XYZ file of C-alpha atoms in Angstrom:
414
model
C 138.520 209.552 25.735
C 142.294 209.775 25.411
C 142.589 205.980 25.424
C 140.704 205.892 22.117
C 143.337 208.141 20.555
C 145.971 205.514 21.338
C 144.050 202.489 20.028
C 145.902 202.745 16.735
C 149.188 202.883 18.657
C 149.277 199.754 20.843
C 152.781 200.492 22.115
C 151.306 203.589 23.774
C 148.704 201.504 25.600
C 151.451 199.135 26.732
C 153.529 202.051 28.045
C 150.542 203.643 29.788
C 150.084 200.483 31.819
C 153.797 200.004 32.318
C 153.972 203.587 33.611
C 151.057 203.003 35.969
C 152.518 199.747 37.285
C 155.769 201.380 38.389
C 157.617 202.270 35.227
C 157.255 205.944 36.115
C 159.824 205.446 38.893
C 162.543 204.831 36.316
C 162.294 208.478 35.253
C 160.528 210.043 38.256
C 161.688 208.502 41.549
C 159.644 209.417 44.611
C 160.990 212.269 46.746
C 161.534 212.056 50.494
C 159.596 215.132 51.566
C 159.887 214.148 55.214
C 163.591 214.981 55.287
C 163.051 218.503 53.901
C 162.616 221.740 55.813
C 159.140 223.231 55.853
C 160.143 226.015 53.482
C 161.691 223.584 51.005
C 158.562 221.405 51.041
C 156.555 224.540 50.287
C 158.851 225.281 47.352
C 158.200 221.837 45.894
C 154.459 222.380 46.378
C 154.722 225.639 44.437
C 156.738 223.830 41.775
C 153.970 221.284 41.251
C 151.292 223.968 41.265
C 152.948 226.297 38.760
C 154.934 224.128 36.352
C 153.312 223.196 33.080
C 156.037 220.909 31.870
C 159.068 220.566 34.112
C 157.881 219.655 37.628
C 158.168 215.901 37.164
C 161.603 215.888 35.555
C 163.008 218.448 38.013
C 162.072 216.185 40.911
C 163.898 213.288 39.269
C 167.289 215.054 39.306
C 170.035 213.704 41.536
C 171.172 215.127 44.854
C 171.541 218.815 45.599
C 171.124 219.686 41.922
C 167.408 218.907 42.309
C 166.942 221.627 44.918
C 169.023 224.144 42.958
C 166.968 223.614 39.794
C 163.704 223.740 41.758
C 164.627 227.131 43.228
C 165.951 228.333 39.852
C 162.605 227.471 38.287
C 160.579 229.223 41.001
C 162.697 232.383 40.854
C 162.219 232.590 37.100
C 158.517 231.766 37.458
C 158.174 234.720 39.847
C 160.037 236.960 37.388
C 157.860 235.729 34.519
C 154.719 236.396 36.559
C 155.741 240.042 36.875
C 156.347 240.256 33.119
C 152.997 238.640 32.262
C 150.877 240.724 34.634
C 149.200 243.370 32.463
C 147.760 245.078 35.570
C 151.200 246.327 36.629
C 151.916 249.711 35.002
C 155.086 249.934 32.946
C 156.626 252.578 35.187
C 156.503 250.048 38.027
C 157.113 246.880 36.034
C 160.366 247.926 34.333
C 162.229 248.664 37.598
C 160.845 245.429 39.094
C 162.264 243.408 36.210
C 165.616 245.205 36.313
C 166.013 244.804 40.071
C 164.421 241.415 40.592
C 167.731 239.608 41.080
C 168.493 241.850 44.052
C 165.323 240.705 45.842
C 166.918 237.273 46.255
C 169.039 238.738 49.046
C 166.226 240.752 50.677
C 164.718 238.372 53.222
C 161.365 240.126 53.586
C 160.737 241.245 49.995
C 157.458 240.136 48.438
C 154.985 241.524 45.919
C 151.267 241.447 46.721
C 149.815 243.461 43.832
C 149.793 240.794 41.145
C 146.570 239.415 39.679
C 148.201 236.518 37.841
C 147.236 232.921 38.613
C 150.769 232.128 39.854
C 150.922 235.155 42.157
C 151.644 232.964 45.207
C 155.301 232.757 44.170
C 155.454 236.550 44.488
C 153.324 236.844 47.596
C 155.383 234.184 49.391
C 158.709 235.071 47.794
C 160.469 235.073 51.220
C 159.979 231.280 51.348
C 161.660 230.926 47.964
C 164.428 233.425 48.656
C 165.395 231.796 51.959
C 165.896 228.487 50.170
C 167.871 230.321 47.494
C 170.190 231.651 50.204
C 170.536 228.116 51.590
C 172.060 226.951 48.304
C 175.793 226.776 47.741
C 177.510 229.892 46.411
C 178.211 228.165 43.095
C 174.442 227.791 42.544
C 173.476 231.223 43.865
C 175.855 232.972 41.509
C 174.328 231.259 38.470
C 170.709 231.845 39.475
C 171.257 235.523 40.348
C 173.156 236.211 37.116
C 170.546 234.573 34.859
C 167.708 236.283 36.734
C 169.382 239.663 36.181
C 170.015 239.123 32.476
C 166.537 237.752 31.880
C 164.866 240.653 33.676
C 166.720 243.174 31.525
C 165.752 241.281 28.367
C 162.103 241.016 29.356
C 161.960 244.751 29.987
C 163.372 245.396 26.505
C 160.465 243.568 24.845
C 157.665 244.976 27.003
C 156.700 247.721 24.575
C 157.530 246.159 21.243
C 156.466 243.152 19.255
C 158.909 240.718 17.758
C 159.830 242.050 14.323
C 162.652 240.323 12.503
C 163.682 236.689 12.701
C 166.814 237.882 14.502
C 164.613 239.582 17.082
C 162.682 236.324 17.456
C 165.952 234.613 18.293
C 166.809 237.418 20.710
C 163.450 237.289 22.481
C 163.616 233.496 22.759
C 167.172 233.828 24.091
C 166.008 236.119 26.877
C 163.066 233.993 27.969
C 164.380 230.483 27.271
C 167.932 230.426 25.935
C 169.164 231.949 29.189
C 167.329 229.184 31.042
C 169.261 226.603 29.026
C 172.516 228.416 29.738
C 171.729 228.681 33.448
C 170.739 225.034 33.744
C 173.908 223.958 31.967
C 176.007 225.980 34.385
C 174.132 224.393 37.290
C 174.796 220.922 35.873
C 178.506 221.657 35.726
C 178.531 223.351 39.142
C 177.036 220.186 40.650
C 179.939 218.199 39.118
C 177.403 215.762 37.695
C 178.425 217.005 34.251
C 181.715 218.121 32.727
C 182.676 221.842 32.775
C 182.319 221.846 28.971
C 178.534 221.517 29.316
C 178.343 224.781 31.235
C 180.852 226.591 29.037
C 179.239 225.928 25.642
C 176.575 228.614 25.733
C 175.728 228.280 22.035
C 174.493 224.711 22.405
C 172.721 225.494 25.683
C 171.008 228.462 24.041
C 169.756 226.234 21.213
C 168.205 223.851 23.751
C 166.107 226.707 25.088
C 165.271 228.221 21.718
C 163.972 224.920 20.355
C 161.539 224.519 23.253
C 160.424 228.159 23.241
C 159.856 228.358 19.499
C 157.834 225.155 19.630
C 155.612 226.640 22.343
C 155.187 229.907 20.444
C 154.247 228.081 17.244
C 151.771 225.777 18.986
C 150.180 228.559 21.058
C 149.336 230.901 18.157
C 145.570 230.865 18.730
C 145.735 230.992 22.533
C 148.056 233.995 22.388
C 145.832 235.733 19.855
C 142.804 235.300 22.094
C 144.730 236.848 24.979
C 145.753 239.843 22.890
C 149.407 239.003 22.375
C 151.571 237.605 19.617
C 155.098 236.242 19.475
C 155.197 235.211 15.812
C 157.824 237.435 14.126
C 156.502 240.052 11.746
C 159.199 239.225 9.201
C 157.532 235.826 8.820
C 153.793 236.558 8.990
C 153.944 239.783 6.954
C 154.889 237.684 3.913
C 151.473 236.033 4.070
C 148.997 238.408 5.767
C 148.353 242.089 6.463
C 147.976 241.391 10.196
C 149.077 238.386 12.209
C 145.503 237.752 13.378
C 144.408 237.402 9.730
C 146.142 234.040 9.591
C 143.243 232.562 11.567
C 140.676 233.530 8.909
C 139.437 230.490 6.928
C 140.015 232.207 3.578
C 143.700 232.642 4.475
C 144.387 228.993 5.341
C 146.881 228.371 2.534
C 148.918 231.435 3.487
C 148.647 230.573 7.168
C 150.041 227.094 6.600
C 152.918 228.545 4.580
C 153.776 230.858 7.479
C 153.435 228.016 9.974
C 155.756 225.790 7.980
C 158.321 228.581 7.679
C 158.447 228.936 11.472
C 158.573 225.178 12.066
C 161.507 225.007 9.660
C 163.260 227.772 11.569
C 162.741 225.922 14.859
C 164.075 222.684 13.369
C 167.445 224.295 12.658
C 168.207 224.004 16.389
C 167.801 220.212 16.426
C 171.380 219.367 15.354
C 172.629 221.434 18.324
C 170.165 219.607 20.587
C 171.588 216.267 19.488
C 175.158 217.426 20.082
C 174.277 218.805 23.521
C 172.505 215.629 24.653
C 175.378 213.463 23.420
C 177.716 215.191 25.902
C 175.635 214.404 28.997
C 176.837 211.640 31.319
C 174.520 211.686 34.344
C 171.319 209.715 33.791
C 169.020 212.065 35.699
C 170.382 215.097 33.852
C 170.002 213.292 30.534
C 166.371 212.430 31.266
C 165.689 215.978 32.431
C 167.059 217.428 29.185
C 165.985 214.795 26.679
C 162.322 214.332 27.605
C 161.204 217.937 26.907
C 163.209 217.969 23.670
C 161.635 214.822 22.207
C 158.190 216.050 23.256
C 158.915 219.318 21.450
C 159.957 217.333 18.368
C 156.706 215.373 18.510
C 154.744 218.613 18.929
C 156.445 220.254 15.936
C 155.634 217.213 13.833
C 151.995 217.482 14.916
C 151.933 221.215 14.125
C 153.618 221.088 10.723
C 151.139 221.905 7.933
C 148.287 221.448 10.421
C 145.334 223.835 10.116
C 144.346 223.013 13.701
C 147.053 225.438 14.887
C 144.739 228.237 13.674
C 141.479 226.644 14.788
C 142.075 225.033 18.180
C 144.732 223.272 20.219
C 147.404 220.895 18.925
C 148.472 218.374 21.544
C 150.322 215.119 21.469
C 148.424 212.138 22.872
C 148.847 211.266 26.536
C 149.926 207.787 25.551
C 152.410 209.298 23.136
C 153.830 211.544 25.865
C 154.178 208.656 28.315
C 155.889 206.560 25.638
C 158.377 209.349 24.976
C 159.076 209.689 28.703
C 159.672 205.968 29.036
C 161.890 205.676 25.970
C 163.990 208.855 25.894
C 166.514 207.633 28.450
C 169.532 207.022 26.211
C 171.111 208.666 23.206
C 170.273 205.893 20.761
C 166.587 206.053 21.628
C 166.549 209.854 21.378
C 168.184 209.698 17.945
C 165.603 207.166 16.824
C 162.721 209.308 18.101
C 164.060 212.439 16.405
C 164.567 210.499 13.188
C 161.018 209.185 13.298
C 159.417 212.595 13.718
C 161.731 214.107 11.110
C 160.486 211.467 8.701
C 156.880 212.289 9.610
C 157.484 215.952 8.784
C 159.251 215.002 5.551
C 156.203 213.072 4.410
C 154.035 216.175 4.895
C 156.210 218.634 2.965
C 154.181 219.969 0.047
C 155.587 220.398 -3.434
C 154.259 223.961 -3.435
C 155.285 225.072 0.063
C 157.448 228.244 -0.178
C 159.853 226.920 2.484
C 160.125 223.470 0.929
C 163.820 223.671 -0.029
C 164.878 224.975 3.397
C 162.736 222.379 5.145
C 164.233 219.523 3.142
C 167.740 220.829 3.779
C 167.381 220.988 7.559
C 165.616 217.617 7.670
C 168.574 216.118 5.821
C 170.978 217.696 8.329
C 168.928 216.255 11.172
C 168.889 212.824 9.517
C 172.679 212.859 9.200
C 173.134 214.076 12.770
C 170.697 211.619 14.294
C 172.166 208.586 12.534
C 169.092 206.388 13.077
C 169.507 202.757 13.979
C 168.894 200.214 11.228
C 165.414 199.399 12.420
C 164.722 202.445 14.629
C 163.892 199.723 17.159
C 160.344 200.018 15.712
C 159.177 201.665 18.970
C 156.530 198.982 19.265
C 159.193 196.720 20.778
C 158.105 193.970 18.373
C 155.236 192.967 20.648
C 153.116 190.125 19.304
C 149.640 190.921 17.961
C 148.096 188.649 20.603
C 149.863 190.519 23.408
C 148.945 193.885 21.952
C 145.311 192.870 21.557
C 145.218 191.743 25.161
C 146.743 195.035 26.253
C 144.143 196.959 24.287
C 141.321 194.953 25.868
C 142.787 195.436 29.319
C 143.094 199.153 28.631
C 139.448 199.443 27.685
C 138.339 197.550 30.804
C 140.628 199.461 33.188
C 140.609 202.993 31.812
C 138.637 204.524 34.668
C 141.205 203.235 37.121
C 144.119 204.431 35.013
C 142.788 207.913 34.312
C 142.892 209.060 37.929
C 146.507 207.995 38.436
C 147.986 209.080 35.113
C 145.954 212.275 35.122
C 147.730 213.444 38.268
C 151.079 213.130 36.519
C 149.877 215.227 33.598
C 148.809 218.052 35.874
C 152.528 218.423 36.635
C 153.588 218.038 33.008
C 151.342 220.932 31.995
């Protein structure tokens, strides 16, 4: 059971119960669905059904920005569903990707030929597009522009694999960096954040690249099993004849070297992440941005030099994820979390790893940028052993009750 994984981390057990007893409302306030139109309620239902990681934090955003980001997500999910659907022939898929932004203004347009699991966002696209057209012009302009640019980029990579490290950056820009840029422009358009947040596309791009590279690194085996690969050839070709060879037991040492090279590359975006987060002023926007970033940092730490990347699935503990959600609500806490996971990676750097010098260099840059607090606040909140023991006992006795409630939240987070 997941509770057993947290027994050595009593602060996680404490936060699991704190989350269950109402602490979740500090980062995920309950929405008033009754005041929404029927089509908007349907959009939020689709959001919860299709989002692997952002549904909860999207619904915690303030005011009209929440609806704009919800629709932005669903539009891009529909676009991504077209890209992922291998049953759509290229001669049909390329024009769909290029023209997708124009469908936002075609009230009846829908696509019923997809076989993907998220096809409902295409089949019922009129419900999404009508809510798009209900948004303010300042939001529509951003969403349409990003949708157009992303569709063109996706089409570019349909028939080629990621080759160089520069191409890896370019691919991640198209599928995630543009999301960061679009979100930042939406934040500024809502006036919840300063115009500078929307203007600085370099920092916004880094926010997206860090998340996307983390997902690509973690999902190596899943992608291989589905016949696709997003690890750049420039990296894996240094260690194997074919990217799939990295999963062979006899190639473990080379596989770990390749893994660590890519983790190091992803870590170079962390200083930009820290700078970006330090500029945010609205609490809901900060939570929305910070929580996925610290979870990505925890995931990279778990992946670094970990053979499980090539043998199964690397996941952070549920208690760990809840703790990060509860704590990553201010800049000091985020800096402390980043510092902690940077230190964890540092302790795993091998003397013989080919990327050792680069890894140490970027970890030092992160350490300087994060400026950890003197005690890192110890993340256990200095709870007494008696209290922690009682919490652990209570957790063991009440786990069945907790699982049902917390499990529902994690359906949205995945």
